[in-house]
Short mmCIF file of C-alpha atoms in Angstrom, two decimals:
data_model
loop_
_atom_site.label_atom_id
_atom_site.label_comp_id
_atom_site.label_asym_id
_atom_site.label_seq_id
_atom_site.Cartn_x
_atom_site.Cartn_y
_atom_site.Cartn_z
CA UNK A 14 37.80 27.13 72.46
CA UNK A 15 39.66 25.70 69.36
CA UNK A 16 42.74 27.30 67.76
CA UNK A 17 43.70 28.72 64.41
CA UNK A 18 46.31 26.75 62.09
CA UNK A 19 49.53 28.64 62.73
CA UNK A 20 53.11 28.24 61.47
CA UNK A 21 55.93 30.26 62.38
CA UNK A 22 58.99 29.85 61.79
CA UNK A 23 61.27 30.27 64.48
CA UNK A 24 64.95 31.00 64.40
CA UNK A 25 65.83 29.18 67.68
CA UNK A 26 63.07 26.07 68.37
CA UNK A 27 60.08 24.70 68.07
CA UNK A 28 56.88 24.68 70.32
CA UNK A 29 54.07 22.95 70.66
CA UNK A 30 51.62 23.83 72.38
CA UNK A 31 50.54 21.47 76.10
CA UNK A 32 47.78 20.85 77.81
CA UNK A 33 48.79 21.82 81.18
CA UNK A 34 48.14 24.91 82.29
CA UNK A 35 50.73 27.48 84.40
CA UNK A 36 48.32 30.16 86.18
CA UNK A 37 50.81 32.94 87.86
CA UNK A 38 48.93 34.97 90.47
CA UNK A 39 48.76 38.44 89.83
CA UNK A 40 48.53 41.55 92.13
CA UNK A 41 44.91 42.41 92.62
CA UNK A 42 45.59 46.46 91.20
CA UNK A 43 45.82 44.72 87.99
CA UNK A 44 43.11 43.42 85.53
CA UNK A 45 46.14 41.35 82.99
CA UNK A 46 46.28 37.92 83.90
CA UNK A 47 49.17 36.30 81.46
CA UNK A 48 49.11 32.46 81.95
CA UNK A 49 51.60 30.05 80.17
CA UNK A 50 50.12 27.25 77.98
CA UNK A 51 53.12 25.19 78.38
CA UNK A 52 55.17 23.25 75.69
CA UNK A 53 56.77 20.03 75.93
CA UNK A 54 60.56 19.46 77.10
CA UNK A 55 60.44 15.68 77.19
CA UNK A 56 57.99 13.13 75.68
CA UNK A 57 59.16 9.42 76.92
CA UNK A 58 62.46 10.67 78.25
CA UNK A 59 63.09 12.30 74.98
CA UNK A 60 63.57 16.09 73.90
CA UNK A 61 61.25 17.20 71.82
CA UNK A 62 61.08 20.82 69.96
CA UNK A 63 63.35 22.69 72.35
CA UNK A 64 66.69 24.32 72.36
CA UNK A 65 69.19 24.11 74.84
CA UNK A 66 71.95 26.22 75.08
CA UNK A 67 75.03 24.05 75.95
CA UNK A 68 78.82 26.33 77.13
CA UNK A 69 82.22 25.36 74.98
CA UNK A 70 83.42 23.72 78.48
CA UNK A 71 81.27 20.68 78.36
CA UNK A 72 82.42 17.36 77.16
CA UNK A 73 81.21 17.91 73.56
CA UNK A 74 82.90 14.33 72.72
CA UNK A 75 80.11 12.76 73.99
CA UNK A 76 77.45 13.95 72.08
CA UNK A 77 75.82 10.92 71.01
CA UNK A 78 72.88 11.39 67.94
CA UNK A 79 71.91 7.71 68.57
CA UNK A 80 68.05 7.12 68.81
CA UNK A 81 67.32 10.69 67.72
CA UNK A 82 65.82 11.92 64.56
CA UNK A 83 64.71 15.44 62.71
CA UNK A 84 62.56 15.68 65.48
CA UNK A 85 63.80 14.27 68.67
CA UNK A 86 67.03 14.55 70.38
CA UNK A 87 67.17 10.54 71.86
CA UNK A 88 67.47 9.22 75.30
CA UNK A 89 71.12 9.56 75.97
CA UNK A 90 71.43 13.45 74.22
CA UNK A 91 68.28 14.60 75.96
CA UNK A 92 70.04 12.82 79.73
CA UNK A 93 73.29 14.94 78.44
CA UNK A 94 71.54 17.85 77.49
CA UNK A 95 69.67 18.15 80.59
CA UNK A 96 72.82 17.68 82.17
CA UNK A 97 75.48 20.28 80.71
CA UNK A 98 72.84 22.79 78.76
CA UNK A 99 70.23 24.98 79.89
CA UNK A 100 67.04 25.06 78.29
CA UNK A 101 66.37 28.37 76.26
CA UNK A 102 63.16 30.04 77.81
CA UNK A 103 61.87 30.70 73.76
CA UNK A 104 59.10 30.31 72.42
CA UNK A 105 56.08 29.82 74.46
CA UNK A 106 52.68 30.10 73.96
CA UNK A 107 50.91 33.20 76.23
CA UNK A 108 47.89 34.23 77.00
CA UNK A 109 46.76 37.15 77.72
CA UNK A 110 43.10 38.12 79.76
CA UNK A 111 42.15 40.90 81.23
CA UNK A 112 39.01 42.14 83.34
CA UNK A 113 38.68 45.31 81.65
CA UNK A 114 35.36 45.70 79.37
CA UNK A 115 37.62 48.36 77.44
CA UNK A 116 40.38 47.40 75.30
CA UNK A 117 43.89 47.81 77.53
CA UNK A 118 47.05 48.41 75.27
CA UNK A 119 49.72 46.05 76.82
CA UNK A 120 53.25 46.79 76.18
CA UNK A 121 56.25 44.74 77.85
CA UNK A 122 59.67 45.75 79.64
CA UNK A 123 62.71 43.58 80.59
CA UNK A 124 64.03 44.38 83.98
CA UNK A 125 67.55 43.04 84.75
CA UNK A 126 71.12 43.12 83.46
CA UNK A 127 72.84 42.29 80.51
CA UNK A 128 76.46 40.87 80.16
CA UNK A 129 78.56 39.86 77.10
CA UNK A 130 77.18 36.10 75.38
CA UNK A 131 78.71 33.58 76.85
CA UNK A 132 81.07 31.14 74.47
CA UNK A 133 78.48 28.28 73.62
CA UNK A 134 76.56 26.64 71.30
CA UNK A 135 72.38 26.16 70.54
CA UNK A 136 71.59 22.57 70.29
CA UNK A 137 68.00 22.31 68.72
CA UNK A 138 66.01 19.05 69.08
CA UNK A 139 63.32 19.54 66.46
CA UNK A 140 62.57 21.63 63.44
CA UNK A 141 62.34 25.70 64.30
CA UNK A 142 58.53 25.97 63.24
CA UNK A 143 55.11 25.42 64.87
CA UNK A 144 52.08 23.67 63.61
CA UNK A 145 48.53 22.66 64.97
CA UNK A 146 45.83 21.30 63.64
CA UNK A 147 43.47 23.57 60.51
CA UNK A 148 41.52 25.83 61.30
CA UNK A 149 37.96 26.39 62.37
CA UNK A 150 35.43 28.91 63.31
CA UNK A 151 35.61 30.42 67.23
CA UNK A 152 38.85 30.27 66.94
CA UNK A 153 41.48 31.73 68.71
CA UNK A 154 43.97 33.92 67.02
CA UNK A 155 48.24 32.84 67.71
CA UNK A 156 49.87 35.85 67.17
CA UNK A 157 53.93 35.94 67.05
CA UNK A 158 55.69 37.98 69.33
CA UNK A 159 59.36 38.89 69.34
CA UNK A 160 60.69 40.16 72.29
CA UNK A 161 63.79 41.44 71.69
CA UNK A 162 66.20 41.68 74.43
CA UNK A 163 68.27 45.52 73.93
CA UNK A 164 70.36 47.52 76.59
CA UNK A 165 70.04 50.64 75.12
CA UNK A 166 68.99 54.28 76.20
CA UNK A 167 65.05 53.73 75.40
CA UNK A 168 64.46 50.72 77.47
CA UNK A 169 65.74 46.95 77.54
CA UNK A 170 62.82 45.26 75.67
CA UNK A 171 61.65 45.89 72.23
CA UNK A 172 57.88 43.87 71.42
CA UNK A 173 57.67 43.35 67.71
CA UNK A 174 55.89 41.59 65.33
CA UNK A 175 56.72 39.99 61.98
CA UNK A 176 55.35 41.36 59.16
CA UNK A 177 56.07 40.78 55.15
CA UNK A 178 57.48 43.80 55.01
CA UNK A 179 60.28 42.98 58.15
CA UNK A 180 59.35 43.43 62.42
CA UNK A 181 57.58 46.42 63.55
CA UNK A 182 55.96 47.31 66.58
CA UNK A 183 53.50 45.22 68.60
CA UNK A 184 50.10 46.59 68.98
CA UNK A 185 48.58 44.48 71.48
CA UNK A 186 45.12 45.29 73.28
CA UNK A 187 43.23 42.71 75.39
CA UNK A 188 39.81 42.85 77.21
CA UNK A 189 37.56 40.61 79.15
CA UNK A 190 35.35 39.84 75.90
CA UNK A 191 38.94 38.40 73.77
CA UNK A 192 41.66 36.64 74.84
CA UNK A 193 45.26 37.27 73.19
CA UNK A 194 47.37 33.97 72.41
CA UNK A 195 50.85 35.18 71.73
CA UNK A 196 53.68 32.85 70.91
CA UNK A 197 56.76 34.97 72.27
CA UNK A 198 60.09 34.30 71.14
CA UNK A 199 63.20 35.93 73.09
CA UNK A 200 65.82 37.17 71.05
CA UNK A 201 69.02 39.52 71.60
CA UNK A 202 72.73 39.20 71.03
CA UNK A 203 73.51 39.80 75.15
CA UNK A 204 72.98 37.51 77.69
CA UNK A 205 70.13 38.84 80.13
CA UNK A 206 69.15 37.63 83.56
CA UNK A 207 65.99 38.98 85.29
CA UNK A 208 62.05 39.21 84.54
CA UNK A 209 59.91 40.04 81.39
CA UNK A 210 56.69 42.00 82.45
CA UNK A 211 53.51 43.04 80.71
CA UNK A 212 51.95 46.17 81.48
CA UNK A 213 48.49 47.61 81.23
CA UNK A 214 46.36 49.48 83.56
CA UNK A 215 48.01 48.70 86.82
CA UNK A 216 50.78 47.20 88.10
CA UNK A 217 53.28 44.97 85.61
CA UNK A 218 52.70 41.76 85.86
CA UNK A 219 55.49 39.00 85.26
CA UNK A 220 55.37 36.94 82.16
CA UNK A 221 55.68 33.21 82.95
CA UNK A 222 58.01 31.88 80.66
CA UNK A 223 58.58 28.44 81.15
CA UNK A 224 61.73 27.58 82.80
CA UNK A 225 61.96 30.78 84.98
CA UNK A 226 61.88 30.91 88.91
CA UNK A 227 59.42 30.56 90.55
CA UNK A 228 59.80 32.76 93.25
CA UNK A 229 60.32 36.12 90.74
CA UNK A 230 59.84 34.81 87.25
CA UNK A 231 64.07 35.59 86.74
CA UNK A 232 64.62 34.26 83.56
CA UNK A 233 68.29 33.61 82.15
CA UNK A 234 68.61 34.85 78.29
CA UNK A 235 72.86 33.39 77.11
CA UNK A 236 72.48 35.96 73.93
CA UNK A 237 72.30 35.37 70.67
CA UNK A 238 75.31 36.84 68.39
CA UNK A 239 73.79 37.74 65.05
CA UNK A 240 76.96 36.61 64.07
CA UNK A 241 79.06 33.88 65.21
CA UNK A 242 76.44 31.53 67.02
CA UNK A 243 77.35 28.22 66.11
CA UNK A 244 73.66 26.07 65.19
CA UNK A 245 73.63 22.28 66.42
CA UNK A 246 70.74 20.39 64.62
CA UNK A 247 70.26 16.40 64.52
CA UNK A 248 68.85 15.08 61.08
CA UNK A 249 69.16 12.27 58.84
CA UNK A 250 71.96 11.23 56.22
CA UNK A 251 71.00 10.23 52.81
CA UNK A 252 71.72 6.90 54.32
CA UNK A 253 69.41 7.46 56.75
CA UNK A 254 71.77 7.62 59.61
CA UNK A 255 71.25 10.38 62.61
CA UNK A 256 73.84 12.87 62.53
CA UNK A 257 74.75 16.41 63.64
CA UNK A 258 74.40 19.43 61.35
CA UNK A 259 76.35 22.61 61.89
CA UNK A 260 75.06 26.21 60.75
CA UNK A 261 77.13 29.34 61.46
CA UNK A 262 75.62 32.97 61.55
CA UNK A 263 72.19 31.48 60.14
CA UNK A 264 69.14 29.65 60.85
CA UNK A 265 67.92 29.11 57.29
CA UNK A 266 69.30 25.88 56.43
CA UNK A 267 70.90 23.26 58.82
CA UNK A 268 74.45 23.70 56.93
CA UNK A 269 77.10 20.87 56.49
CA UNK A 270 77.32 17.38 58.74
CA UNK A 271 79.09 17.60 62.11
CA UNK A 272 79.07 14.27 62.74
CA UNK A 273 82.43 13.22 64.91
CA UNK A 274 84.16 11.35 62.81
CA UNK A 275 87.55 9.00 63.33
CA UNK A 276 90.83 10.80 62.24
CA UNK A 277 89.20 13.82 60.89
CA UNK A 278 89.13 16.63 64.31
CA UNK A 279 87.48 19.56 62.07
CA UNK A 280 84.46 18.11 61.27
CA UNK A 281 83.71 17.18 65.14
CA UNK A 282 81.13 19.61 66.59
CA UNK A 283 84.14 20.61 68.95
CA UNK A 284 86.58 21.11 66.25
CA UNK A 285 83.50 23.61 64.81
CA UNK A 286 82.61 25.21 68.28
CA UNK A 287 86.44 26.18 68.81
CA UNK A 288 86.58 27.31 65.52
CA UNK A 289 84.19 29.92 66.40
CA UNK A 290 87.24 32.36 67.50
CA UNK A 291 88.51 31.95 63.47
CA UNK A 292 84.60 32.60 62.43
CA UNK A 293 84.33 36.15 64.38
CA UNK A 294 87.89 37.01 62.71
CA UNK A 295 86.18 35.74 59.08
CA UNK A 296 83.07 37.55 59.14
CA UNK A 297 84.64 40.89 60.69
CA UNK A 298 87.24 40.93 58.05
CA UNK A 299 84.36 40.10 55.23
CA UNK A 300 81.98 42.95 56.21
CA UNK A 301 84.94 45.28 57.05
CA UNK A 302 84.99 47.31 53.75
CA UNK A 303 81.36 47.10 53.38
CA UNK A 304 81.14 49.93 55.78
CA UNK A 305 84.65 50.83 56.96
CA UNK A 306 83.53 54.13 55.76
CA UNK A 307 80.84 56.19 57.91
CA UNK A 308 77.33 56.56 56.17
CA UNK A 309 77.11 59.72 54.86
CA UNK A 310 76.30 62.51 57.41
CA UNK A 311 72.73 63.78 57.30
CA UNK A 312 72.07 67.18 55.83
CA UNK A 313 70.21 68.71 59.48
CA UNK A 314 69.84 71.59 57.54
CA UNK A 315 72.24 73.59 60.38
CA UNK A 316 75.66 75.48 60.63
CA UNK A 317 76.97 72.37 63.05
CA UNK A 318 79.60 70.51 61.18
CA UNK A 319 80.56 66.24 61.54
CA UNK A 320 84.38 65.38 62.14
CA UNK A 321 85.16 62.29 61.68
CA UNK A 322 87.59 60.78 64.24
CA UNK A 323 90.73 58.81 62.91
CA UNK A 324 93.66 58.53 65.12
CA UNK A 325 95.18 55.96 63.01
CA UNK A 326 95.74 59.02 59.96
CA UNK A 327 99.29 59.73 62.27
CA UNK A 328 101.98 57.56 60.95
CA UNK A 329 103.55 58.14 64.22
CA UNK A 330 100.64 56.44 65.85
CA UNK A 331 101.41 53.33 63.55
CA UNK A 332 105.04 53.15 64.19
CA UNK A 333 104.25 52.91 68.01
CA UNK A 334 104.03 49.21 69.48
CA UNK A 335 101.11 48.00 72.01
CA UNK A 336 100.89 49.39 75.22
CA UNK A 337 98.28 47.70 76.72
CA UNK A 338 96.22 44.06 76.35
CA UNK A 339 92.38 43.66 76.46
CA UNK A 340 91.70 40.47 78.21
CA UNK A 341 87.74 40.25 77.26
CA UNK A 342 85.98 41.19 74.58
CA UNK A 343 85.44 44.14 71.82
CA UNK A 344 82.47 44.94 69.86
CA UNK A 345 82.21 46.21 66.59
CA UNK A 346 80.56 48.96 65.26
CA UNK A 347 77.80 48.99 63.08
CA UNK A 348 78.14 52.10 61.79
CA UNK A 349 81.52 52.23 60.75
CA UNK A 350 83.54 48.78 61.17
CA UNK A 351 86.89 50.30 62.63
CA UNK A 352 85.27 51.22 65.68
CA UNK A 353 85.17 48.89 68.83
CA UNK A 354 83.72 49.05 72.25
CA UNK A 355 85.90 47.64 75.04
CA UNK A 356 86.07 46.50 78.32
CA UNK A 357 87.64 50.29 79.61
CA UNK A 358 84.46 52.52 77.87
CA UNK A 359 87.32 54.13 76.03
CA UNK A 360 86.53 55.61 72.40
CA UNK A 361 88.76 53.09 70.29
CA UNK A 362 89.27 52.98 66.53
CA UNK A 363 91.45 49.42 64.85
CA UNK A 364 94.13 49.79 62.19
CA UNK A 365 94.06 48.86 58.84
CA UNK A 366 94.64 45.38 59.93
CA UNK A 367 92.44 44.82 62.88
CA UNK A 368 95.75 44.30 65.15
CA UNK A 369 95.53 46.61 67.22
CA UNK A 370 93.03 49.70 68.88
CA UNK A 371 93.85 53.47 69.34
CA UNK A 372 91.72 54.46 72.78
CA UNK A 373 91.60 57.65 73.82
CA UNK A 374 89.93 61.10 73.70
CA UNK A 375 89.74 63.12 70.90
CA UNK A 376 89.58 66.72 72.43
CA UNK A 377 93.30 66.30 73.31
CA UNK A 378 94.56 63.78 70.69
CA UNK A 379 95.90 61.48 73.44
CA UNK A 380 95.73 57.34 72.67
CA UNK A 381 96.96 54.64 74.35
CA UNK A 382 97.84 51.38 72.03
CA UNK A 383 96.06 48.22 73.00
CA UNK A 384 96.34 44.84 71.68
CA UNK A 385 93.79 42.15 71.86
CA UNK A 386 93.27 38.36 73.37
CA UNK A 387 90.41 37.72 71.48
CA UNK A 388 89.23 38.34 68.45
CA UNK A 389 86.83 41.90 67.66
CA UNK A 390 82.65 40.48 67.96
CA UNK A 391 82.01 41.56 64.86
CA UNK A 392 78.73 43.98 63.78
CA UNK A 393 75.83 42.53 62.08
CA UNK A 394 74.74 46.06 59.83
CA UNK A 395 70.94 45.07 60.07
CA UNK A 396 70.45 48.96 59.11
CA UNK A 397 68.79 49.37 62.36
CA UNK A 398 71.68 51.34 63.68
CA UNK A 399 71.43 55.57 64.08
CA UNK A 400 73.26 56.91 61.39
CA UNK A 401 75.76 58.80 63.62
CA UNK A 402 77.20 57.42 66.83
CA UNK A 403 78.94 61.01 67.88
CA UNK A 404 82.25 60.23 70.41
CA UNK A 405 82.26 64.25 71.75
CA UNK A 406 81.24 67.43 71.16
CA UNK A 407 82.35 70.96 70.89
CA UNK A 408 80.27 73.92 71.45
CA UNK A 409 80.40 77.24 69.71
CA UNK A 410 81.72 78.65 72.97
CA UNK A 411 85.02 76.32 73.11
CA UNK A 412 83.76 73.49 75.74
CA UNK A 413 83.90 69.80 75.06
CA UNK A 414 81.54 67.84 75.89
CA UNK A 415 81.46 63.86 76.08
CA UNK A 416 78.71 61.01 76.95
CA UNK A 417 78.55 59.41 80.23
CA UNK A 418 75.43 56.89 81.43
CA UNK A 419 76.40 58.00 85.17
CA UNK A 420 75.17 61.46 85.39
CA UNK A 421 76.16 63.95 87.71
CA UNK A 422 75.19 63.96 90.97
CA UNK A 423 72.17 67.12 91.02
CA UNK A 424 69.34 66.36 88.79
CA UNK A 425 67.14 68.51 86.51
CA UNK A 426 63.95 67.91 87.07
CA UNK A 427 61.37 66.97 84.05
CA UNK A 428 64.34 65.85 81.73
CA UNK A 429 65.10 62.28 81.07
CA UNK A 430 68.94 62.25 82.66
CA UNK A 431 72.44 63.51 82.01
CA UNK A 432 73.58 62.64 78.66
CA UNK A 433 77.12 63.44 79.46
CA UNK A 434 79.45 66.63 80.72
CA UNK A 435 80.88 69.70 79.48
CA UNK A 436 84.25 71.28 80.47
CA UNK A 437 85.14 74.86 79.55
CA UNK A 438 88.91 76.21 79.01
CA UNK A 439 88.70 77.70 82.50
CA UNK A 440 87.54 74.16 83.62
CA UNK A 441 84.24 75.24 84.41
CA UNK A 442 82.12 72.07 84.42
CA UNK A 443 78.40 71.54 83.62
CA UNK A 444 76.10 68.33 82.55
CA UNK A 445 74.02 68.20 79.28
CA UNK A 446 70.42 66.69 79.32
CA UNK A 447 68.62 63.70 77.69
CA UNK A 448 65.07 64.01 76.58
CA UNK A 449 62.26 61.92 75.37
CA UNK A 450 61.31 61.55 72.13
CA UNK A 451 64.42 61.82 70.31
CA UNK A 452 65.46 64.80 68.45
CA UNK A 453 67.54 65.28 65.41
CA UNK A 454 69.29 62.32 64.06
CA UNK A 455 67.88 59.97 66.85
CA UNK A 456 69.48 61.36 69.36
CA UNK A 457 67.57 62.75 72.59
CA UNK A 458 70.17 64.94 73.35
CA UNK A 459 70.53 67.26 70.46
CA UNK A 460 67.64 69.96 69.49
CA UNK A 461 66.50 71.41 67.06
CA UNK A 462 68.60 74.59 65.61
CA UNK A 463 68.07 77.76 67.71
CA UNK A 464 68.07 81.65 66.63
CA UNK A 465 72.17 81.18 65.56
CA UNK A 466 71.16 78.25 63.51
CA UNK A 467 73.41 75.46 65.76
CA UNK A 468 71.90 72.06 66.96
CA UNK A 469 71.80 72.78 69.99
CA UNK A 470 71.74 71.01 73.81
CA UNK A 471 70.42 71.70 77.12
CA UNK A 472 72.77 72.15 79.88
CA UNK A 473 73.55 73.88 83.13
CA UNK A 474 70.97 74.93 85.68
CA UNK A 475 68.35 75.54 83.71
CA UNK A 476 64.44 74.23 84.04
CA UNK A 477 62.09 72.31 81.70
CA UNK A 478 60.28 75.08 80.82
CA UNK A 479 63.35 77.36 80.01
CA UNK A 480 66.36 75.61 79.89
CA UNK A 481 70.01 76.96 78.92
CA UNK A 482 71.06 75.79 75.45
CA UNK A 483 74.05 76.01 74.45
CA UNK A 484 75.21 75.87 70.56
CA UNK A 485 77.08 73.20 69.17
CA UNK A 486 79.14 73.58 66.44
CA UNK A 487 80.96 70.01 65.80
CA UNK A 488 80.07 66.89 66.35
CA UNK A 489 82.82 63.95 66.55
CA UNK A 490 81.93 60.80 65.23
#
């Protein structure tokens, strides 16, 4: 079978595609079979259209672009890269069969757990794009995949594909008459450790990316900050000369030389990986007024009301000094920029200045003062984000209610989880419920307004076919 011309361009490596040939075994109860085609790591001891993701803690001095060109990392950086970096599991080339004489909609999932990036740097050896030959008829169609890594509350994996008009949804079908090439590339701003899997009539079957285990196909993702990431590339001077490039926050153009150079520490790729710390603080503080402010509320066409939440209005609040120190990180919000997410799962808002966080709960105007050791992650607004990311609650009847992922310990049958808990004056205590598909605003906890024209949530004791709603009348954001 010959294959169609394809280019894409790829915002962490390049791939081309091998001739050997990675069968995984599947379970019998399923008709996918997803094989790996393979792509070069080394040709004559060399690295050749890979990344390799390389922590701030190795020697970075020794980086040595000698022997390597716009396309090859040489002998000595491939021995050191092998060495100190892991190779990125992105892209590969997939493909896809299946026993079935009726097309089979395959969808994917990401099962494992997600942790903050780690401090590092992407070293690329080769241009981000991939080529083959023109092409010709019985050919076999390379489709891009993104597989975007997410933890959020509708699954872990999102399967895309890149359009003109931006990513959107994957529709993939396979059947024993057509084969599916896919060229999946990982992306995600956490780190990720555990198994991609395909799924289709029977059981999911794990996706063979090269450079997993063997034993359970446990892959290890270092995230991707959409901001922040520090880009190593090798290329050429205009004298012709191999030499590092450096790219911050961007994969469009290999950005200035980062070359080590005598006498002259900031333009060493280590001077630019520990300026990374500086470049979160930079880009926070240049996107900060872009959105400090919330998006505008949506009209839901209800009698429930938005609050917005801002601790830092009390003077007295200002005047008070840090209490407390976060040790790891804080992420931005990309809905408004003066919210962060920290290491205690507090609600916290930053001052004017970014200096310091009130955390606390807003039902009983109570904050605690924390200062930071590193510097806020900053958001990267992509415009994906819901438009409101509500903190609490208050229902008509005078409870609060806030979110928790934990849920109580009696479940409802036929609803998706506990979104959270309410707590009365009288301190009578109850969970609200998570559905699927999401209702009003994205959210699938609220519901459409009921006969006193409230959002509205399910909660207490009640069943999927008549649940107790109760009406909510604010909603803190």
């Amino acid at each position: 079978m010959r294959r169609r011309s394809l280019m894409v361009v790829a915002c962490i490596a390049a791939l081309a595609v091998a001739s050997v040939v990675i069968v995984v075994l599947q379970p019998a109860s399923s008709s996918l079979t997803v094989t790996n085609e393979g792509r070069p790591a080394q040709f004559d001891s060399k690295a050749t259209n890979v990344a390799y993701w390389v922590p701030l803690s190795a020697p970075l001095e020794e980086l040595d672009a000698t022997g390597s060109d716009a396309t090859n990392c040489g002998e000595e950086l491939s021995v050191w890269l092998t060495e100190y970096g892991t190779l990125l599991p992105s892209p590969q080339a997939l493909l896809l069969r299946s026993k079935s004489t009726e097309p089979l909609p395959v969808s994917f999932s990401a099962d494992g757990a997600f942790s903050e990036p780690r401090d590092g740097l992407l070293v690329q050896c080769g241009a981000p794009q991939l080529q083959t030959g023109e092409a010709e008829p019985g050919e076999l169609d390379w489709t891009p995949l993104l597989l975007r890594l997410e933890e959020d509350a509708e699954g872990a994996l999102r399967a895309l594909t890149p359009t003109a008009d931006g990513p959107e949804a994957a529709d993939i079908t396979a059947n024993a008459a057509s084969p599916v090439g896919l060229i999946g590339l990982i992306q995600g701003d956490l780190a990720f450790e555990g198994t991609i899997r395909a799924h289709a009539d029977g059981a999911p079957v794990p996706v063979p990316f090269e450079g997993a285990r063997s034993d359970d196909m446990t892959i290890s993702w270092p995230g991707m900050p959409s901001r922040g990431t520090l880009r190593v590339a090798v290329g050429l001077t205009n004298s012709g000369k191999a030499a590092f490039f450096c790219q911050v926050a961007s994969s469009t153009s290999r950005g200035g030389e980062c070359l080590a150079q005598e006498d002259d520490e900031t333009r060493t790729i280590r001077g630019q990986a520990e300026n990374l710390r500086a470049d979160y603080l930079t880009v926070r503080d240049s996107v900060a007024e872009a959105f400090r402010q919330p998006r505008p509320t949506p009209d839901t066409g209800s009698r429930t009301e938005f609050v917005r939440v801002d601790p830092w209005n009390d003077a007295a609040l200002e005047a008070r000094g840090v209490e407390e120190q976060f040790v790891g990180w804080c992420n931005q919000s990309a809905f408004r920029a003066d919210r962060v997410t920290c290491e205690t799962g507090a609600d916290c808002f930053l001052n004017h200045d970014a200096s310091k966080a009130a955390c606390g709960d807003p039902a009983t105007d109570t904050w605690t003062i924390y200062g930071f050791t590193a510097p806020v992650q900053p958001a990267f607004d992509d415009g994906t984000e819901p438009t409101v990311y509500p903190v609490a609650l208050r229902l008509v009847s005078g409870a609060w209610c806030t979110f928790s992922s934990s849920g109580p310990e009696v479940e409802v049958v036929g609803w998706g989880g506990s979104a959270g808990s309410c707590v009365e004056d009288d301190g009578t205590a109850y969970a609200f419920w998570s559905t699927y598909p999401s209702g009003p605003l994205g959210q699938p906890y609220l519901f459409k307004p009921g006969m006193n024209d409230y959002l509205r949530i399910a909660a207490r004791d009640g069943t999927p076919e008549n649940p107790d709603y109760e009406d909510v009348a604010e909603i803190y954001y």
